[in-house]
C-alpha atoms as a PDB file:
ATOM      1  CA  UNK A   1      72.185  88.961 274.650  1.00  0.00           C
ATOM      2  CA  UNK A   2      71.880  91.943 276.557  1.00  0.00           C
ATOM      3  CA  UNK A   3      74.605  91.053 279.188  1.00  0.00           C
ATOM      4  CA  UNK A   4      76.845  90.784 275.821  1.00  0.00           C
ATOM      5  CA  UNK A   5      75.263  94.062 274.693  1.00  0.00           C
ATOM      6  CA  UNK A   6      76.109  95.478 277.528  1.00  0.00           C
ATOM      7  CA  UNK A   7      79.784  94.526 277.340  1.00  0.00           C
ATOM      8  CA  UNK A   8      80.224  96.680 274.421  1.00  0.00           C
ATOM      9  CA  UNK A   9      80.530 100.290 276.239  1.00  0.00           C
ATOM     10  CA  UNK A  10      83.603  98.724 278.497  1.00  0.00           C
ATOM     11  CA  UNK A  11      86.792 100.663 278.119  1.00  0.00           C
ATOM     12  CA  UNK A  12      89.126  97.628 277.895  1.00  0.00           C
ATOM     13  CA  UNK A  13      90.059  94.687 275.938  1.00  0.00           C
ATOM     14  CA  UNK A  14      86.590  93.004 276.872  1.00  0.00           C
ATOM     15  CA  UNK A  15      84.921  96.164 274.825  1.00  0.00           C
ATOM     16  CA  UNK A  16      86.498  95.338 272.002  1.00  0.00           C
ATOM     17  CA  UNK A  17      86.014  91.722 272.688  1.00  0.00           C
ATOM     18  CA  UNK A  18      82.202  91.770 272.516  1.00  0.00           C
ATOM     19  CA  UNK A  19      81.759  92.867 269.421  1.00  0.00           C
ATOM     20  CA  UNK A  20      83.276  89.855 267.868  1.00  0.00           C
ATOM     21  CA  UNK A  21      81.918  87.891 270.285  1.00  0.00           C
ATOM     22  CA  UNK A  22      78.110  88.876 269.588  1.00  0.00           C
ATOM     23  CA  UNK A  23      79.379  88.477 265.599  1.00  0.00           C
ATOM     24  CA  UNK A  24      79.825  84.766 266.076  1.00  0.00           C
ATOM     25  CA  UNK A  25      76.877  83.785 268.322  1.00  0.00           C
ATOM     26  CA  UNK A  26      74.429  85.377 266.141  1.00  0.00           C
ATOM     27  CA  UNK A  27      76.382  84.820 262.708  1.00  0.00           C
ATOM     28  CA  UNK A  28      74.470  80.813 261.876  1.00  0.00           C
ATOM     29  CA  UNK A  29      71.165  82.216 263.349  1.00  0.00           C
ATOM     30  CA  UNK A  30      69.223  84.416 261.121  1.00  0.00           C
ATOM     31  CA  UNK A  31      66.435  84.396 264.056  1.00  0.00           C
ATOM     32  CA  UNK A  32      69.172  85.955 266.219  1.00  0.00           C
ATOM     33  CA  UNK A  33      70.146  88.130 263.763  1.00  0.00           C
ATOM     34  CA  UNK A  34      66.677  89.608 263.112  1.00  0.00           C
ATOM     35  CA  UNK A  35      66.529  89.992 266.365  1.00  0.00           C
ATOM     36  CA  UNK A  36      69.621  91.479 267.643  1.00  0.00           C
ATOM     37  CA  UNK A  37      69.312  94.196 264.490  1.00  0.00           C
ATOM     38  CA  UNK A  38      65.526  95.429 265.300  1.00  0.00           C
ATOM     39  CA  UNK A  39      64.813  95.349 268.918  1.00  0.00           C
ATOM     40  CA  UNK A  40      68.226  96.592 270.435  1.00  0.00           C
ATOM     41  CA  UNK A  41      70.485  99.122 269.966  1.00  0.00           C
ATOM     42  CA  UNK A  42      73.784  97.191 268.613  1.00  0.00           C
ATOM     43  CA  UNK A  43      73.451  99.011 265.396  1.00  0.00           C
ATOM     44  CA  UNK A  44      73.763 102.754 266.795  1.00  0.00           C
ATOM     45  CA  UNK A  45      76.644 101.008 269.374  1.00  0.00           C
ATOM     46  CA  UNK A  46      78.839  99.483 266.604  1.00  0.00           C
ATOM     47  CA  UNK A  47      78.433 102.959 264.451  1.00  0.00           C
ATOM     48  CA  UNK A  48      79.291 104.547 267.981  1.00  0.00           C
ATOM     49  CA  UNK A  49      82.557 102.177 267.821  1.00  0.00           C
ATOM     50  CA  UNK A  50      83.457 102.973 263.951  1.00  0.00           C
ATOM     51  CA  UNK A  51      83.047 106.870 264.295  1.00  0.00           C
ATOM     52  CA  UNK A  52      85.337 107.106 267.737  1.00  0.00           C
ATOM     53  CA  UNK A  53      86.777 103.384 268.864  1.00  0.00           C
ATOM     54  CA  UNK A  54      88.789 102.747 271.497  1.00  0.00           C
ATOM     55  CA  UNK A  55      92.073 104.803 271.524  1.00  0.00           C
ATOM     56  CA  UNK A  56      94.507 102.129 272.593  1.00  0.00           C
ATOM     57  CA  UNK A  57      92.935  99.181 270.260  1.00  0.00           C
ATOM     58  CA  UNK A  58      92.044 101.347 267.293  1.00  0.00           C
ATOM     59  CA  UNK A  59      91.813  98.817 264.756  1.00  0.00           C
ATOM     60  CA  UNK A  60      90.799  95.969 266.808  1.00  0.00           C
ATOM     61  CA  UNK A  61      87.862  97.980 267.831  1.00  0.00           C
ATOM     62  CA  UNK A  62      86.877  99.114 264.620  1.00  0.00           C
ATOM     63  CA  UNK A  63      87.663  95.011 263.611  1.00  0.00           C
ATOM     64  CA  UNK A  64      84.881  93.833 265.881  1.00  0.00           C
ATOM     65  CA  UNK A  65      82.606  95.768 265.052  1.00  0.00           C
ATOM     66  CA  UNK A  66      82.791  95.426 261.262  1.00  0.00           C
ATOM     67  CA  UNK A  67      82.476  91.944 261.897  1.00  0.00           C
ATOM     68  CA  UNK A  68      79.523  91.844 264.091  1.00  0.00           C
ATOM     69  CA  UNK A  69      77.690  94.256 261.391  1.00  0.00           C
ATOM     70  CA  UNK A  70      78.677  91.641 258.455  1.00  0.00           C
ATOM     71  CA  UNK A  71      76.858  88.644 260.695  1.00  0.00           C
ATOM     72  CA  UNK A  72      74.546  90.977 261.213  1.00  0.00           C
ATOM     73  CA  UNK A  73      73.509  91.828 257.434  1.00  0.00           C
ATOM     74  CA  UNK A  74      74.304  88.608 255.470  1.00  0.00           C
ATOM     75  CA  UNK A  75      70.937  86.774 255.490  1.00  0.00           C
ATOM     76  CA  UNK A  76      67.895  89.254 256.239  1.00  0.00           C
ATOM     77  CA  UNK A  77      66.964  92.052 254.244  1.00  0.00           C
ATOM     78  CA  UNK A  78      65.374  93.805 257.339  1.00  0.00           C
ATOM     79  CA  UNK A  79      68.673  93.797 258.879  1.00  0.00           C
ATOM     80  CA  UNK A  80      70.650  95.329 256.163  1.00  0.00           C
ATOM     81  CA  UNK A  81      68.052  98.284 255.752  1.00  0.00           C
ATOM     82  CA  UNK A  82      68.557  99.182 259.398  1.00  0.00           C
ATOM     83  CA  UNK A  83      72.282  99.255 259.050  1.00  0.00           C
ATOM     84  CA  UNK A  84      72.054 101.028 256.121  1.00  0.00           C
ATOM     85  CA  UNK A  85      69.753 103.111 257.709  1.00  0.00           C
ATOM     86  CA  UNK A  86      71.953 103.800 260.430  1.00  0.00           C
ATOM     87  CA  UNK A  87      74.692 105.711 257.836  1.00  0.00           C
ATOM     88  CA  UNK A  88      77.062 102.905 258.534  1.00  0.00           C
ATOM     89  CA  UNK A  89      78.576 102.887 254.904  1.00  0.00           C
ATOM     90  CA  UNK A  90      80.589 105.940 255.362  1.00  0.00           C
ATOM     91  CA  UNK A  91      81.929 104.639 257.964  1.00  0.00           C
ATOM     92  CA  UNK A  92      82.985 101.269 256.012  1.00  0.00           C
ATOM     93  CA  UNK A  93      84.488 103.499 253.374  1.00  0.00           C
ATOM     94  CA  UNK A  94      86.874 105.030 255.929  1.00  0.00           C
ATOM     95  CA  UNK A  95      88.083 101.649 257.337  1.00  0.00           C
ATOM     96  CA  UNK A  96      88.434 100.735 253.789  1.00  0.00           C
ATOM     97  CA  UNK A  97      91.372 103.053 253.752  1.00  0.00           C
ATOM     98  CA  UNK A  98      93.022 103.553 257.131  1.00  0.00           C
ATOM     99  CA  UNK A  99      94.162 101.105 259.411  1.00  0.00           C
ATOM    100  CA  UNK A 100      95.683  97.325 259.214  1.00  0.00           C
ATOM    101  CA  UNK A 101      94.974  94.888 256.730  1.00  0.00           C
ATOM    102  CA  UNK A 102      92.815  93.027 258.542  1.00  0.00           C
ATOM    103  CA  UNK A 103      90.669  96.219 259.121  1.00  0.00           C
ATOM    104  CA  UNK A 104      90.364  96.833 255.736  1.00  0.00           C
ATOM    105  CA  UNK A 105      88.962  93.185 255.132  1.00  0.00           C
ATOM    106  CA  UNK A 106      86.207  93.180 257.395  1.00  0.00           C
ATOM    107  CA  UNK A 107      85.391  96.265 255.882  1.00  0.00           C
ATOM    108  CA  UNK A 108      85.544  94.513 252.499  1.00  0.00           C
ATOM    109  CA  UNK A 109      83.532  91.422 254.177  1.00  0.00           C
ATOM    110  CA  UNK A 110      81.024  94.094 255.818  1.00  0.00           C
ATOM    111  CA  UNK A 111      80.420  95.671 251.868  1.00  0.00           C
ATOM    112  CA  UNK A 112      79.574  92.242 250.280  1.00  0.00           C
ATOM    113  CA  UNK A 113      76.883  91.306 252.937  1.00  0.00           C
ATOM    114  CA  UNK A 114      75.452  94.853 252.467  1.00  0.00           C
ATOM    115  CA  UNK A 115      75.893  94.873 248.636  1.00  0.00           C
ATOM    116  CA  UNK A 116      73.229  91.654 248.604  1.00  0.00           C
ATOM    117  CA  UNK A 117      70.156  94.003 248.933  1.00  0.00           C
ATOM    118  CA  UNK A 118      70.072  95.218 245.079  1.00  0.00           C
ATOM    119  CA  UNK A 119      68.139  98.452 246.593  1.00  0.00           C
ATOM    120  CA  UNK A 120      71.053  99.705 248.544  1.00  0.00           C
ATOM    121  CA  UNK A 121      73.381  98.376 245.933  1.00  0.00           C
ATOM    122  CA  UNK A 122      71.458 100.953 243.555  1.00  0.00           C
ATOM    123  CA  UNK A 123      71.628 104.301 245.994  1.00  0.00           C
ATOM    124  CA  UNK A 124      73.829 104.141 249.823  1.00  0.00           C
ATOM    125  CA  UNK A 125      76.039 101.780 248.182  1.00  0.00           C
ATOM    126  CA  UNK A 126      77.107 103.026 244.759  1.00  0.00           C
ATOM    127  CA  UNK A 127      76.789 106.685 246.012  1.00  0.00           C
ATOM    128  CA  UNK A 128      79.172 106.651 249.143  1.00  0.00           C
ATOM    129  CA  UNK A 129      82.040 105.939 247.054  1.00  0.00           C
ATOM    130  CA  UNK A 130      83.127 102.489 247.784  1.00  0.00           C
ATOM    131  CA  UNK A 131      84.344 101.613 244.546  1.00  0.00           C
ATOM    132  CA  UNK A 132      87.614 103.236 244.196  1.00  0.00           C
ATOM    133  CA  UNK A 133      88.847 101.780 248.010  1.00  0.00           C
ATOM    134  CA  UNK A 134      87.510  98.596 247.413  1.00  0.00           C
ATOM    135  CA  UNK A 135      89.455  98.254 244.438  1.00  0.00           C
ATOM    136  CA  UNK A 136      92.588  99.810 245.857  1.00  0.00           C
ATOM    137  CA  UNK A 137      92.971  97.288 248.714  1.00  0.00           C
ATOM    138  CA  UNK A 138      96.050  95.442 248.257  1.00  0.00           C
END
């Protein structure tokens, strides 16, 4: 895991690689998951790729790690609170309207696994402003 994690802060095609490979080891193992999310730093290194991703693979960049946060949050509560937490959702709401389609749908995939914890469907959720892009995807 942390050889992977490490991966992340490369400046080439294997930096935006990790990400999605990280998503798919961890995305059947809600162990992994729980454990990934609360005792490393992936969370603050996939908001570090949303907010300023690599400039040559923009959207595959931001791709990766929307993915990776989705296997992150889609079975533990604990795990959507720290994304959450980490004021990831603005973030989502931007990729919900820039970039390729297939940005835009791991965004949409990233809001459903958030949107099961009712708590943050109540507040981060609701109040970012998600609504109107998610509806105005193509």
């Amino acid at each position: 895991m942390n050889t992977l994690l490490s991966l992340f802060s490369e400046k080439d095609e294997v930096g935006v690689r990790a990400p999605l490979v990280m998503a798919l080891h961890i995305s059947d193992d809600e162990h992994l998951q729980l454990k990934v999310a609360t005792e490393t730093n992936i969370i603050q290194h996939l908001h570090d790729i949303l907010e300023r991703p690599n400039p040559k693979l923009v959207d595959q960049s931001r791709e990766g790690a929307l993915s990776c946060l989705t296997a992150i949050g889609n079975i533990r509560e604990e795990c959507r609170k720290a994304i959450i937490d980490a004021k990831i959702v603005p973030l989502i709401v931007n990729c919900l309207t820039t970039g390729r389609m297939e940005t835009k749908l791991g965004a949409c995939q990233c809001a459903r696994s958030l949107s099961r914890s009712v708590k943050a469907l109540r507040t981060v959720i609701i109040d970012s402003g998600i609504a109107d892009p998610l509806i105005s995807v193509p």
